[in-house]
Tab-separated table of N, CA, C and O and ligand atoms in Angstrom:
chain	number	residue	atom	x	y	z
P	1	UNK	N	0.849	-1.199	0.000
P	1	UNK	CA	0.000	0.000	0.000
P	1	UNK	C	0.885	1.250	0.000
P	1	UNK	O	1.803	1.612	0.735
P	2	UNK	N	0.162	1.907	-1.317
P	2	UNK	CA	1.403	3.372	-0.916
P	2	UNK	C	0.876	4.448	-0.048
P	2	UNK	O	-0.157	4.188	0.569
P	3	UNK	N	1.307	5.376	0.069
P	3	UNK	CA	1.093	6.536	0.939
P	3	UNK	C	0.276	7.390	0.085
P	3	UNK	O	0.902	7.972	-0.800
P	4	UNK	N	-1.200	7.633	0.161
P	4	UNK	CA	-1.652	8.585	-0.808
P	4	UNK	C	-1.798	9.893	-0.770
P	4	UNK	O	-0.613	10.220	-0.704
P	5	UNK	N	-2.371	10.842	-0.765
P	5	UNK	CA	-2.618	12.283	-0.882
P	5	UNK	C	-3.412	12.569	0.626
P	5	UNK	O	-3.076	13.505	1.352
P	6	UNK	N	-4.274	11.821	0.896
P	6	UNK	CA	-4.985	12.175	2.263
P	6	UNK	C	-4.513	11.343	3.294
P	6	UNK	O	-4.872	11.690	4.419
P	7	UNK	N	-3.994	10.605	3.240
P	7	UNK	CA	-2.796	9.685	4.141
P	7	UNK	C	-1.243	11.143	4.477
P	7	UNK	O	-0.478	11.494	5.375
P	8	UNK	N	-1.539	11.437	3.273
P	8	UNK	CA	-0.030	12.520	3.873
P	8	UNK	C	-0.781	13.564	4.762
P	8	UNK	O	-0.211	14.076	5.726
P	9	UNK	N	-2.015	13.859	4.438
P	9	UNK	CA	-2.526	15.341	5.086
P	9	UNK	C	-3.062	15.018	6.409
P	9	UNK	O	-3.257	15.844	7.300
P	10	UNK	N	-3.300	13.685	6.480
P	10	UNK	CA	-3.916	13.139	7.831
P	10	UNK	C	-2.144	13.480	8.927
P	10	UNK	O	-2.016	14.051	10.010
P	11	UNK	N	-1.132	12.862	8.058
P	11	UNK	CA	-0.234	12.969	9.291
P	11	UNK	C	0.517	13.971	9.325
P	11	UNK	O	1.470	14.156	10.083
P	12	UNK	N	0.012	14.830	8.292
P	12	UNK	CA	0.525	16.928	9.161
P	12	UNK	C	-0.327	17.194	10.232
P	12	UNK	O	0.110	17.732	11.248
P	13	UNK	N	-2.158	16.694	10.045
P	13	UNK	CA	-2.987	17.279	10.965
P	13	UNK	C	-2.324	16.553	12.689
P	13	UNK	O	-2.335	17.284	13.680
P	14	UNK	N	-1.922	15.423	12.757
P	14	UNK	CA	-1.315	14.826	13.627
P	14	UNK	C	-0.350	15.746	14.289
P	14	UNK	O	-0.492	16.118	15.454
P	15	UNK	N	0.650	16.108	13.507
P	15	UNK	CA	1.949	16.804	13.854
P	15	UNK	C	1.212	18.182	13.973
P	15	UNK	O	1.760	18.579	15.001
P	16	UNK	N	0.454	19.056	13.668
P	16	UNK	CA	0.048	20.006	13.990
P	16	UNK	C	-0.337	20.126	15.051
P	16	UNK	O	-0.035	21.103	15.736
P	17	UNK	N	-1.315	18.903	15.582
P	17	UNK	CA	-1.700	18.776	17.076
P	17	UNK	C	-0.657	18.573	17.986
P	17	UNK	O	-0.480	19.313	18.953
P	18	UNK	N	0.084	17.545	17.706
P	18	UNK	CA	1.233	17.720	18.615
P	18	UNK	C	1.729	18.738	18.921
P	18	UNK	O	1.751	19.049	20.112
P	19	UNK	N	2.308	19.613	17.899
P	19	UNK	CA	2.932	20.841	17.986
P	19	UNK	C	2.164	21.581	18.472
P	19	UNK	O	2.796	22.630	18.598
P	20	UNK	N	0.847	21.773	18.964
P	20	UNK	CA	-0.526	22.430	19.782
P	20	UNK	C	0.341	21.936	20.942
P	20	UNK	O	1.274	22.665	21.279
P	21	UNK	N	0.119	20.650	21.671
P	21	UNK	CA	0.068	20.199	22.550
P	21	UNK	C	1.264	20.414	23.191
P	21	UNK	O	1.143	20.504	24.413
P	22	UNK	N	2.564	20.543	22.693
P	22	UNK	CA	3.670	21.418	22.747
P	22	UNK	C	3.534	22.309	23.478
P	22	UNK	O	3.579	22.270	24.707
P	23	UNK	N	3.382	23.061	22.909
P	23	UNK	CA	3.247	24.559	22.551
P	23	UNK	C	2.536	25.111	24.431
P	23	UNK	O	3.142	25.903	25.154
P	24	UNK	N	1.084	24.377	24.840
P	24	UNK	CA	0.282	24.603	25.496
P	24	UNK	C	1.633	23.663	26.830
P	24	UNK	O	1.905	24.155	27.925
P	25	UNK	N	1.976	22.898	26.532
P	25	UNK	CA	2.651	22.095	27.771
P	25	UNK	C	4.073	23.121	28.566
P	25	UNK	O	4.483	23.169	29.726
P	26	UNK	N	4.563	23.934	27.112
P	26	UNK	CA	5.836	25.126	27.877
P	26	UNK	C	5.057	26.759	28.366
P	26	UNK	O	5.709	27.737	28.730
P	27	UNK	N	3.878	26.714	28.276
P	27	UNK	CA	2.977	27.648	29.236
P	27	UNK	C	2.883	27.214	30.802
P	27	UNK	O	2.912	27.887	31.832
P	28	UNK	N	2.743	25.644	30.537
P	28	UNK	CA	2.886	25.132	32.226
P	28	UNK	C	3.859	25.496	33.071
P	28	UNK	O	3.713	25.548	34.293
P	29	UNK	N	5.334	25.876	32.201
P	29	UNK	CA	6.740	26.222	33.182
P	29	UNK	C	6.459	27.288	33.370
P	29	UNK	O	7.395	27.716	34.046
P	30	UNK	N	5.664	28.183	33.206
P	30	UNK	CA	6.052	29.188	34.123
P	30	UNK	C	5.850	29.595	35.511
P	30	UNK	O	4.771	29.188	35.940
P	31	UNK	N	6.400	30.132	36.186
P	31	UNK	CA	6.331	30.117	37.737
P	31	UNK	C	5.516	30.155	38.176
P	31	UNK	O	4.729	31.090	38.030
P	32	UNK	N	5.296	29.044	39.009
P	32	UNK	CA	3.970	28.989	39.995
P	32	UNK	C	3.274	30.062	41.197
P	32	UNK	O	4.076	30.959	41.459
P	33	UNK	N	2.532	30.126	41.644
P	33	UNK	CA	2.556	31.068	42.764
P	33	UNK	C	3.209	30.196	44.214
P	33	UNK	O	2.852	29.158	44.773
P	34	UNK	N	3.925	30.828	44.384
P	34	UNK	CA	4.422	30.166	45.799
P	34	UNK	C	3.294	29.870	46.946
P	34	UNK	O	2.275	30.536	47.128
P	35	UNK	N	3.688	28.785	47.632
P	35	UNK	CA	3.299	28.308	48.768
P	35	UNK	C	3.664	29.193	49.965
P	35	UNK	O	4.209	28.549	50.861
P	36	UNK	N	3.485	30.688	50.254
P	36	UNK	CA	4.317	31.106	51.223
P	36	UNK	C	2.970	32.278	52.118
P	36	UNK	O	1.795	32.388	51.769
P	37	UNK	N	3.589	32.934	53.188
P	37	UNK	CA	3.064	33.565	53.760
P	37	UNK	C	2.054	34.702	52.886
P	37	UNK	O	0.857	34.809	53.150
P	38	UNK	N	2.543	35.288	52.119
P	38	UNK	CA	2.062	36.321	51.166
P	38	UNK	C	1.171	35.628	50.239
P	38	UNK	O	0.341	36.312	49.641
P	39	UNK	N	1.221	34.405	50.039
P	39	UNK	CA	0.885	33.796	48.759
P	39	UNK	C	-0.512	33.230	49.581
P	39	UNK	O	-1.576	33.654	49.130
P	40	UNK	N	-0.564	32.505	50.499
P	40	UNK	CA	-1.358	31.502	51.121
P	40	UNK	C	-3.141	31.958	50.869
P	40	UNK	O	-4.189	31.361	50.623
P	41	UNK	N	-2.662	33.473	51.123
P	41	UNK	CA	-4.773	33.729	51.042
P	41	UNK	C	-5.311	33.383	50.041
P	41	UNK	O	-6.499	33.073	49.957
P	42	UNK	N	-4.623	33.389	49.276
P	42	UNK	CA	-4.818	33.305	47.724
P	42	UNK	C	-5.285	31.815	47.273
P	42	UNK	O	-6.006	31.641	46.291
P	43	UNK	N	-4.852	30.870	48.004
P	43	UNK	CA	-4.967	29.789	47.920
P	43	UNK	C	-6.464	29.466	48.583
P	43	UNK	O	-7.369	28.687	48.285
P	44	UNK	N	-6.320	30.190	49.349
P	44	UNK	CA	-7.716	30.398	50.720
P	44	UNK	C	-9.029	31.152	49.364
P	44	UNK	O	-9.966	30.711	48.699
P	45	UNK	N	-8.452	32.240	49.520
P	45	UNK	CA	-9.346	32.693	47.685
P	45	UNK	C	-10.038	31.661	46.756
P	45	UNK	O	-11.203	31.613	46.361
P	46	UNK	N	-9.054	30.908	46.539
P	46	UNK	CA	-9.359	30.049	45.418
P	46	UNK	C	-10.741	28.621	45.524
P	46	UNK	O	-11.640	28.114	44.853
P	47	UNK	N	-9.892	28.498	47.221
P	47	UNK	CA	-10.910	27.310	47.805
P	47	UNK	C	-12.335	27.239	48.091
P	47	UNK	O	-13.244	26.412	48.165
P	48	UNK	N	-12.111	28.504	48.220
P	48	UNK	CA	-13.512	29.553	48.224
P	48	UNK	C	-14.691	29.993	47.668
P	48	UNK	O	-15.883	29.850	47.943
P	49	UNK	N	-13.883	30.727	46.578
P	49	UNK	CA	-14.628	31.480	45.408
P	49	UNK	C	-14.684	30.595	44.443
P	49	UNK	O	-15.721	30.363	43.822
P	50	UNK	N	-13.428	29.945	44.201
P	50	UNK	CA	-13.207	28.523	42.303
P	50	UNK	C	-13.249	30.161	41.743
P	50	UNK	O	-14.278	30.511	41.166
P	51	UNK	N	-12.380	30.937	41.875
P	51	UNK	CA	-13.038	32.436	40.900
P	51	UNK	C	-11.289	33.321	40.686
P	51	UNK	O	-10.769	34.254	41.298
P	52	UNK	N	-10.880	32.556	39.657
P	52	UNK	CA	-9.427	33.333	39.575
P	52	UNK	C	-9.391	34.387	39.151
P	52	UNK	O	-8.295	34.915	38.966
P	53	UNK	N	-10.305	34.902	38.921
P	53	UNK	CA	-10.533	36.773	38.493
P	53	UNK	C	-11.316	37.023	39.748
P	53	UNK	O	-12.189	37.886	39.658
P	54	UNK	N	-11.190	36.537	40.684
P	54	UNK	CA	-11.715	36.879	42.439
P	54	UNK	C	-10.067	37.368	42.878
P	54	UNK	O	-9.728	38.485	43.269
P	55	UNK	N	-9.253	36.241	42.690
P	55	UNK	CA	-7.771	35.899	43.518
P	55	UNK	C	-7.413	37.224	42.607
P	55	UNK	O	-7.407	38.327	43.153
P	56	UNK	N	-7.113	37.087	41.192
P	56	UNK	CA	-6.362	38.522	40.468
P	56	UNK	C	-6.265	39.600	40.740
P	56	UNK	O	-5.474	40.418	40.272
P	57	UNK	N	-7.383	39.807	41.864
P	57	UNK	CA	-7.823	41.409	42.142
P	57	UNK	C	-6.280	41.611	43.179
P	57	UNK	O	-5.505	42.567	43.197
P	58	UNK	N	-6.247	40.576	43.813
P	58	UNK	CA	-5.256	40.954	44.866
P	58	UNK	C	-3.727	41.184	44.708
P	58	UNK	O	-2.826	41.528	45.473
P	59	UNK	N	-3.818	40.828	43.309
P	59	UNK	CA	-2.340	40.429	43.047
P	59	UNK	C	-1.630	42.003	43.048
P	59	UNK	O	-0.552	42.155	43.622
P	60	UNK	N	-2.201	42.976	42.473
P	60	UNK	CA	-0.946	44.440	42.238
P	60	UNK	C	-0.677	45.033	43.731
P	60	UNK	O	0.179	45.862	44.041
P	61	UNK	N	-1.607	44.408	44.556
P	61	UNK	CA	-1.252	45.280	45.921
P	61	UNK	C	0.283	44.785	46.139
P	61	UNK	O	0.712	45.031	47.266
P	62	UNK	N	0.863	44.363	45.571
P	62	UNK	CA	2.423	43.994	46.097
P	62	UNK	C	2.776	43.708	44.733
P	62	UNK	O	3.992	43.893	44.680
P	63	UNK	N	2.319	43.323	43.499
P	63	UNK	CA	2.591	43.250	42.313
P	63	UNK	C	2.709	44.223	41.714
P	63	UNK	O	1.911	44.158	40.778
P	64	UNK	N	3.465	45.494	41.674
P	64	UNK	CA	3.054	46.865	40.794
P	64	UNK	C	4.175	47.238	40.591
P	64	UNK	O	5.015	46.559	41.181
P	65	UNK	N	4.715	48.370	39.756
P	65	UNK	CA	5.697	49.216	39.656
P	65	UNK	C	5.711	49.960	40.198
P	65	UNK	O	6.614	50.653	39.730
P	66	UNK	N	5.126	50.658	41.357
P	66	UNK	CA	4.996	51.731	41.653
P	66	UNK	C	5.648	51.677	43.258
P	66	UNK	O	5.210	52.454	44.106
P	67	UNK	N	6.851	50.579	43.622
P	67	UNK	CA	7.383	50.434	44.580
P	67	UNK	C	6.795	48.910	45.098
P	67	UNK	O	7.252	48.516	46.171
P	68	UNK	N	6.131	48.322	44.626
P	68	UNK	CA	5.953	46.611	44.615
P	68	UNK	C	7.310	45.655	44.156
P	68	UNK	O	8.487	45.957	43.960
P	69	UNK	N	6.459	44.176	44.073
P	69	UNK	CA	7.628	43.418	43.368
P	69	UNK	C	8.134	43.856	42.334
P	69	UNK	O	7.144	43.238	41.942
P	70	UNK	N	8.613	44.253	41.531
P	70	UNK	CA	8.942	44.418	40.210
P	70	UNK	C	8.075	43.234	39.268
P	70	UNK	O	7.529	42.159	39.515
P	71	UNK	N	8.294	44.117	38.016
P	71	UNK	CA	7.546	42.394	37.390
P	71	UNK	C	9.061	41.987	36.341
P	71	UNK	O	9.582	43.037	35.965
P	72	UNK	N	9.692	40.929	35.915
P	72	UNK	CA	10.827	41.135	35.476
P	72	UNK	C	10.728	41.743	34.006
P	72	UNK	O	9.662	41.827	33.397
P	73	UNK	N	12.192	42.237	33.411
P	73	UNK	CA	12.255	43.460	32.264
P	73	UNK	C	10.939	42.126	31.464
P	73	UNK	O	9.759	42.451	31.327
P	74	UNK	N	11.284	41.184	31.182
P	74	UNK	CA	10.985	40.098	29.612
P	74	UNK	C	9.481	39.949	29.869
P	74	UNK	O	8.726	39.477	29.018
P	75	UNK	N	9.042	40.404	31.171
P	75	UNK	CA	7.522	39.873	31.583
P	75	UNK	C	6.304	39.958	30.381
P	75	UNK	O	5.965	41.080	30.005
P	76	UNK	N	5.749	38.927	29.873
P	76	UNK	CA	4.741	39.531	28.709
P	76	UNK	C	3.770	40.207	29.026
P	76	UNK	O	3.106	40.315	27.995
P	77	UNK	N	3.148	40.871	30.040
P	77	UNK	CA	2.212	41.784	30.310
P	77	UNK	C	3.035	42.505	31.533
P	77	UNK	O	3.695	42.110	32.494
P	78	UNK	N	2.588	43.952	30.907
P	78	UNK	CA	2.689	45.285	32.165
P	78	UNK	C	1.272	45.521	32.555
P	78	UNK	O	0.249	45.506	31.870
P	79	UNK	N	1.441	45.721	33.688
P	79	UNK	CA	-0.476	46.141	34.491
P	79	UNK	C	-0.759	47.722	33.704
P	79	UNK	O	-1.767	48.348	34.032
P	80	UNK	N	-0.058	48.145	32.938
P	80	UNK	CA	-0.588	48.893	31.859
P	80	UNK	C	-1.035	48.917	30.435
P	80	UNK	O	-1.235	49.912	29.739
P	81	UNK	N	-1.154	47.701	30.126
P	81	UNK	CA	-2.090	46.573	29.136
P	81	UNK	C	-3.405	46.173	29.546
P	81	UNK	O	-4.192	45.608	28.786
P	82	UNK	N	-3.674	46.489	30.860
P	82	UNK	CA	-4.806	46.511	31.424
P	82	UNK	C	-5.484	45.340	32.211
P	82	UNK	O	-4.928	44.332	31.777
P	83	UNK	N	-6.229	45.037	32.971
P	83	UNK	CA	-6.297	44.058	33.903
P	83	UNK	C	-5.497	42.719	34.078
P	83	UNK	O	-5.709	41.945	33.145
P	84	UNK	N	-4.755	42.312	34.897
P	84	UNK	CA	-3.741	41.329	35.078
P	84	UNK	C	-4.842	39.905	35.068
P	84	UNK	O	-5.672	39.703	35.955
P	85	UNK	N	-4.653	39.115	34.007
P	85	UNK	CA	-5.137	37.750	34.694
P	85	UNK	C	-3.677	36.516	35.152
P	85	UNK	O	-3.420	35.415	34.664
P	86	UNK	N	-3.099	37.157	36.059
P	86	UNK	CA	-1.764	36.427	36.709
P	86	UNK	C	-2.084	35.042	36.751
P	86	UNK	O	-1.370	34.260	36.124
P	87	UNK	N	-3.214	34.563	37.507
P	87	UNK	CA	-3.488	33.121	37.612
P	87	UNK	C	-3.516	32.230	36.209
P	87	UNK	O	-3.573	31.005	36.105
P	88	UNK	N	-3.448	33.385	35.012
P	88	UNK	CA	-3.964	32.728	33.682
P	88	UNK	C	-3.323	31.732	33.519
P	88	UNK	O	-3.658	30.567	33.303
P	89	UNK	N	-1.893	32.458	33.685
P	89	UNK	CA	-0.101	31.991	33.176
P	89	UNK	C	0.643	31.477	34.348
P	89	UNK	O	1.443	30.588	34.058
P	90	UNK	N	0.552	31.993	36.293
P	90	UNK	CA	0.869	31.858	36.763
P	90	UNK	C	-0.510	30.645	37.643
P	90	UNK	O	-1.643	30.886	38.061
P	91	UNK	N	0.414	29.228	37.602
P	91	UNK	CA	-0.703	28.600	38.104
P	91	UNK	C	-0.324	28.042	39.955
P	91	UNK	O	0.758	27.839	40.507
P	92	UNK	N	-1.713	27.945	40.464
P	92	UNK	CA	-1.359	27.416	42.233
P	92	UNK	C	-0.680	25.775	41.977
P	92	UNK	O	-0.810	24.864	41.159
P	93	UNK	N	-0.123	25.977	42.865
P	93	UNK	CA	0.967	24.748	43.255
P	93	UNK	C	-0.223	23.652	43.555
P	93	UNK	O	-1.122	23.798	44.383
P	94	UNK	N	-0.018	22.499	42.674
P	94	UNK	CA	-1.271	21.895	43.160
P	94	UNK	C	-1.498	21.204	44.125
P	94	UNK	O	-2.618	21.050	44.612
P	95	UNK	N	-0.431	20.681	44.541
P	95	UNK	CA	-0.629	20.178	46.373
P	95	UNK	C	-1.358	21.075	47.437
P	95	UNK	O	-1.906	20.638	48.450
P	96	UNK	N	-1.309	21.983	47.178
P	96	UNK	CA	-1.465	22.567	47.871
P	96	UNK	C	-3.180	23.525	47.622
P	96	UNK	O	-3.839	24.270	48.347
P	97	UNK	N	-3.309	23.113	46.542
P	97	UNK	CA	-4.833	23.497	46.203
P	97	UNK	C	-6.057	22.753	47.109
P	97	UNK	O	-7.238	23.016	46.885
K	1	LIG	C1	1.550	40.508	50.182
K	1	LIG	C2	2.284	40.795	48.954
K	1	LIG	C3	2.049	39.875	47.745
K	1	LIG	C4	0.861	39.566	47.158
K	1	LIG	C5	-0.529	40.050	47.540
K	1	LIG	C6	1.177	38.708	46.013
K	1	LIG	N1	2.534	38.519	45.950
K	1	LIG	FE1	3.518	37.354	44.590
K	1	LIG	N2	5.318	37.775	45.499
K	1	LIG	C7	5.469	38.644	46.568
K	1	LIG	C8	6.881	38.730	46.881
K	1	LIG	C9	7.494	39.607	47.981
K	1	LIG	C10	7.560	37.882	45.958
K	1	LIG	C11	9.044	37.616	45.824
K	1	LIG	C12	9.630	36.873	46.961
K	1	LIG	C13	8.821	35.687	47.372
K	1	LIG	O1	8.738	34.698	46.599
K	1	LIG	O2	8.249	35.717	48.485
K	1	LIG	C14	6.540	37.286	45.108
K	1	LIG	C15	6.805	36.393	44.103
K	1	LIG	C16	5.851	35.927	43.197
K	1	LIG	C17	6.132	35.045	42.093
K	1	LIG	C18	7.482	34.490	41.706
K	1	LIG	C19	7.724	33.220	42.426
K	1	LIG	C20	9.050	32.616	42.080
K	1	LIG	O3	9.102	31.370	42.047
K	1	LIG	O4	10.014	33.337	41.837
K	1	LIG	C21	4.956	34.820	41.435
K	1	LIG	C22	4.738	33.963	40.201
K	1	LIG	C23	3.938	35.559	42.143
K	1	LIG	N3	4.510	36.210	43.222
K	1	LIG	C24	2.613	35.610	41.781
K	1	LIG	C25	1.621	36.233	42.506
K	1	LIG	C26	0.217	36.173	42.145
K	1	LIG	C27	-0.337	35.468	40.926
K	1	LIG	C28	-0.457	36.891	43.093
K	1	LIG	C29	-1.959	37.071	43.202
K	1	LIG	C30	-2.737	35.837	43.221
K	1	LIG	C31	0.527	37.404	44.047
K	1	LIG	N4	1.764	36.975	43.651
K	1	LIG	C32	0.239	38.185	45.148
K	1	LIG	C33	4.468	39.310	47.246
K	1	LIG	C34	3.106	39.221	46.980
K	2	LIG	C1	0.500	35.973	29.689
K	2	LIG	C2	1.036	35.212	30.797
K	2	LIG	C3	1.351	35.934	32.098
K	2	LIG	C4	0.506	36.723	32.853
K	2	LIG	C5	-0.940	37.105	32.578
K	2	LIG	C6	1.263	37.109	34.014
K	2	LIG	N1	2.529	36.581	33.953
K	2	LIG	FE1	4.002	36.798	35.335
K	2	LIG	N2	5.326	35.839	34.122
K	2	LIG	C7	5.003	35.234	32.924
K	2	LIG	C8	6.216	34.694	32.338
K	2	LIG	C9	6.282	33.940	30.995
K	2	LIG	C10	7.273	35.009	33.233
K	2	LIG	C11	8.750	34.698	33.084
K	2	LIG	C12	9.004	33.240	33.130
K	2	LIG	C13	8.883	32.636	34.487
K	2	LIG	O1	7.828	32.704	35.128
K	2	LIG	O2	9.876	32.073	34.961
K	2	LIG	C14	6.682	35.705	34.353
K	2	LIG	C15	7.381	36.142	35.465
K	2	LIG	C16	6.805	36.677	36.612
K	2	LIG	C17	7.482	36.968	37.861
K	2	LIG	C18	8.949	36.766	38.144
K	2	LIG	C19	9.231	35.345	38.502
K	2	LIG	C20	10.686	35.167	38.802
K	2	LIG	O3	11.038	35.240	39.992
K	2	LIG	O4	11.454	34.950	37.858
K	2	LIG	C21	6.556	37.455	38.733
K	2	LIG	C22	6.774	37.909	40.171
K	2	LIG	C23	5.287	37.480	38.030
K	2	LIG	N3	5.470	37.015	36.750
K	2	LIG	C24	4.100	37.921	38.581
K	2	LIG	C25	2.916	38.109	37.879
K	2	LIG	C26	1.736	38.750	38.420
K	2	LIG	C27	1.610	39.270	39.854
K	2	LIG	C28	0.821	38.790	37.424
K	2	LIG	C29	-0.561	39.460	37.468
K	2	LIG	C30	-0.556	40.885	37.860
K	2	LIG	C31	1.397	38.125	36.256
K	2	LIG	N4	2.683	37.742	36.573
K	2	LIG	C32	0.752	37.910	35.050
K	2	LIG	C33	3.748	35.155	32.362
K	2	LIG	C34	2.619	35.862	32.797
């Protein structure tokens, strides 16, 4: 049996998904929210509400430029792009959920 015309296009759509599935799996590395004193309500937030645009609200009170954490230079959103969804990209440690 040879390889025909929709046999080849079936296994780009394959490799396309993969390369999806990729793609969505190096969003997971990015830094978690810590397990720590500052971090903990948040977790308390979450258990709570299930409402990560509940937890987001809290994040610039120590997240800001304006004498907060810094956010680092490469960060893909400044809180002047307009509402932070931190939890989007930054996910809770799940043990601890
Ligand atoms: C009470 C102040 C405070 C609040 C509120 C706060 N943070 Fe933080 N955050 C810090 C400080 C200070 C650091 C850096 C040192 C540390 O890890 O404690 C930090 C570090 C981080 C880091 C980097 C962790 C690492 O591994 O380097 C992430 C991610 C983060 N915060 C996300 C969040 C998110 C998301 C929220 C809202 C849900 C939030 N923070 C709310 C104070 C805060
Ligand atoms: C679109 C995705 C995205 C959103 C939304 C986002 N971040 Fe980040 N953040 C990143 C990436 C990517 C990095 C750099 C890679 C990493 O986390 O190691 C980063 C880095 C950080 C760091 C530094 C971590 C360290 O110590 O190296 C902190 C602190 C942080 N973000 C906090 C926040 C907070 C607070 C919010 C909401 C106000 C937020 N981020 C929203 C993607 C995002």
């Amino acid at each position: 049996m040879s390889i025909g015309k929709k046999d080849f296009l079936f296994i780009i759509v394959i490799f396309v998904v993969f390369g999806i599935f990729w793609a969505i799996s190096g969003e997971e590395k990015t830094k978690k929210v810590p397990f720590d004193d500052k971090h903990r309500p948040f977790y308390e937030i979450m258990r709570q509400t299930k409402s990560k645009m509940e937890a987001d609200k809290g994040c610039p009170a120590c997240h800001n430029e304006q004498g907060g954490v810094p956010f680092p230079a490469k960060h893909p959103l400044k809180p002047k792009d307009g509402p932070m969804r931190c939890l989007f990209c930054h996910k809770l440690i799940d043990k601890y959920k």
